[in-house]
Amino acid sequence: MRILVTGAAGFIASHLCEKLFSLGHEVIGIDNFNDYYSVALKKMNAEDLAEKGIAIHAVDLNADLAGVFKAEFDYVFHLAAQPGISATTSLTEYVDNNIYATQNLLDAVLKYNKSIKSFVNIATSSVYGLEATVGEDTPAKPVSFYGTTKLAGEQLVLGMQRLGKLNACSIRLYSVFGPRERPEKLYTKLIENLYYDKPFPLFEGSIKHERSFTYVGDIVDGLAAIIGKEAIVNGEIINLGTDEVNTTAEGIKTVEEIMNKKLIIDHQPARKGDQQKTAAVIDKARRLLGYEPKVTLKQGLEEQVKWYIEKFTK
């Protein structure tokens, strides 16, 4: 199969590229290499993929995409997005990168790619709101620009499916962690601050937050399982995560044990729009995709600590 992956230099998408390539598929990655977080990290990810024979092309999804579709794709996995909850990121940026970019990609697929088997949209548990502990049929109640615009992008994709213009599904991910995690996310920042004995900014109340921390390897296994099941998942919204729930405190303790160090905490005011609790309801993923997360929090964090030390401390 010939597969397009957007956001391919990023955390989850780079792992997905490797997984699909390992299964024998032809993988074409695109990324705009924007500077929301370290461009150097994205280039490092791209270099890791290039060493395996996977090329990532610099492409902005808000530009003319005719050149991307010189040949047709069997699948599109759309992971590119304006991520996270940031007080310094404007609503305009979220709208541009999560709504307009998604529509421009859809327009290009419909114009140039007549035989696509499935358009797989990658969404987020943030669409559920402050507590993401429910099944896919529960109405979304996002409280952040990120969750709101990701929900809008999801509906653009599923709207095309409902009109019969393409097969599509949307996958809502839960608190993904592992090697290549973004530098401002919990575990990469935690590992860095522990390693260098720097104070770790902890937002008020977040120590008790509960999360379905899901290892990236389990996530990409679930995404790869869509291939060949496009008729089964067509039109579906599917939660993808783990039903094992841990608090932020448990996550911190686990990393402290792995690194044999004690964290210095810098207490910060509560962050607007932060989810209080996520607990992935994954019955549908199990039923439709045969999905079963296997990696424990400790196992995944051991891999992430190894990655960080190898890439950033030598």
mmCIF file of N, CA, C and O in Angstrom, residues 30 50 57 96 103 122 242 246 254 270:
data_model
loop_
_atom_site.group_PDB
_atom_site.id
_atom_site.type_symbol
_atom_site.label_atom_id
_atom_site.label_comp_id
_atom_site.label_asym_id
_atom_site.label_seq_id
_atom_site.Cartn_x
_atom_site.Cartn_y
_atom_site.Cartn_z
ATOM 1 N N ILE A 30 4.959 13.971 5.235
ATOM 2 C CA ILE A 30 5.076 15.410 5.028
ATOM 3 C C ILE A 30 4.959 16.117 6.382
ATOM 4 O O ILE A 30 4.280 15.648 7.299
ATOM 5 N N ALA A 50 15.000 8.778 7.895
ATOM 6 C CA ALA A 50 15.765 8.729 6.643
ATOM 7 C C ALA A 50 16.764 7.574 6.653
ATOM 8 O O ALA A 50 16.989 6.927 5.623
ATOM 9 N N HIS A 57 9.023 15.048 3.511
ATOM 10 C CA HIS A 57 9.103 16.229 2.671
ATOM 11 C C HIS A 57 8.528 17.440 3.415
ATOM 12 O O HIS A 57 7.514 17.333 4.111
ATOM 13 N N ASP A 96 -6.098 27.877 11.961
ATOM 14 C CA ASP A 96 -5.338 27.695 10.721
ATOM 15 C C ASP A 96 -4.840 26.263 10.578
ATOM 16 O O ASP A 96 -4.934 25.665 9.499
ATOM 17 N N GLN A 103 -9.152 21.012 6.051
ATOM 18 C CA GLN A 103 -10.028 21.169 4.888
ATOM 19 C C GLN A 103 -9.224 21.232 3.598
ATOM 20 O O GLN A 103 -9.636 20.663 2.574
ATOM 21 N N ILE A 122 -6.659 11.824 12.910
ATOM 22 C CA ILE A 122 -6.210 11.612 14.275
ATOM 23 C C ILE A 122 -6.728 12.756 15.140
ATOM 24 O O ILE A 122 -6.326 13.912 14.978
ATOM 25 N N THR A 242 -5.260 3.486 26.733
ATOM 26 C CA THR A 242 -5.217 2.350 27.650
ATOM 27 C C THR A 242 -6.265 2.571 28.723
ATOM 28 O O THR A 242 -6.554 3.715 29.094
ATOM 29 N N ASN A 246 -3.363 6.206 35.708
ATOM 30 C CA ASN A 246 -2.368 6.589 36.714
ATOM 31 C C ASN A 246 -2.474 8.085 36.985
ATOM 32 O O ASN A 246 -2.801 8.870 36.093
ATOM 33 N N THR A 254 7.371 7.098 39.321
ATOM 34 C CA THR A 254 7.945 6.060 38.455
ATOM 35 C C THR A 254 9.228 6.542 37.797
ATOM 36 O O THR A 254 10.229 5.819 37.754
ATOM 37 N N ALA A 270 -2.816 26.994 38.501
ATOM 38 C CA ALA A 270 -3.532 26.038 37.645
ATOM 39 C C ALA A 270 -3.568 26.532 36.207
ATOM 40 O O ALA A 270 -3.612 27.738 35.948
#
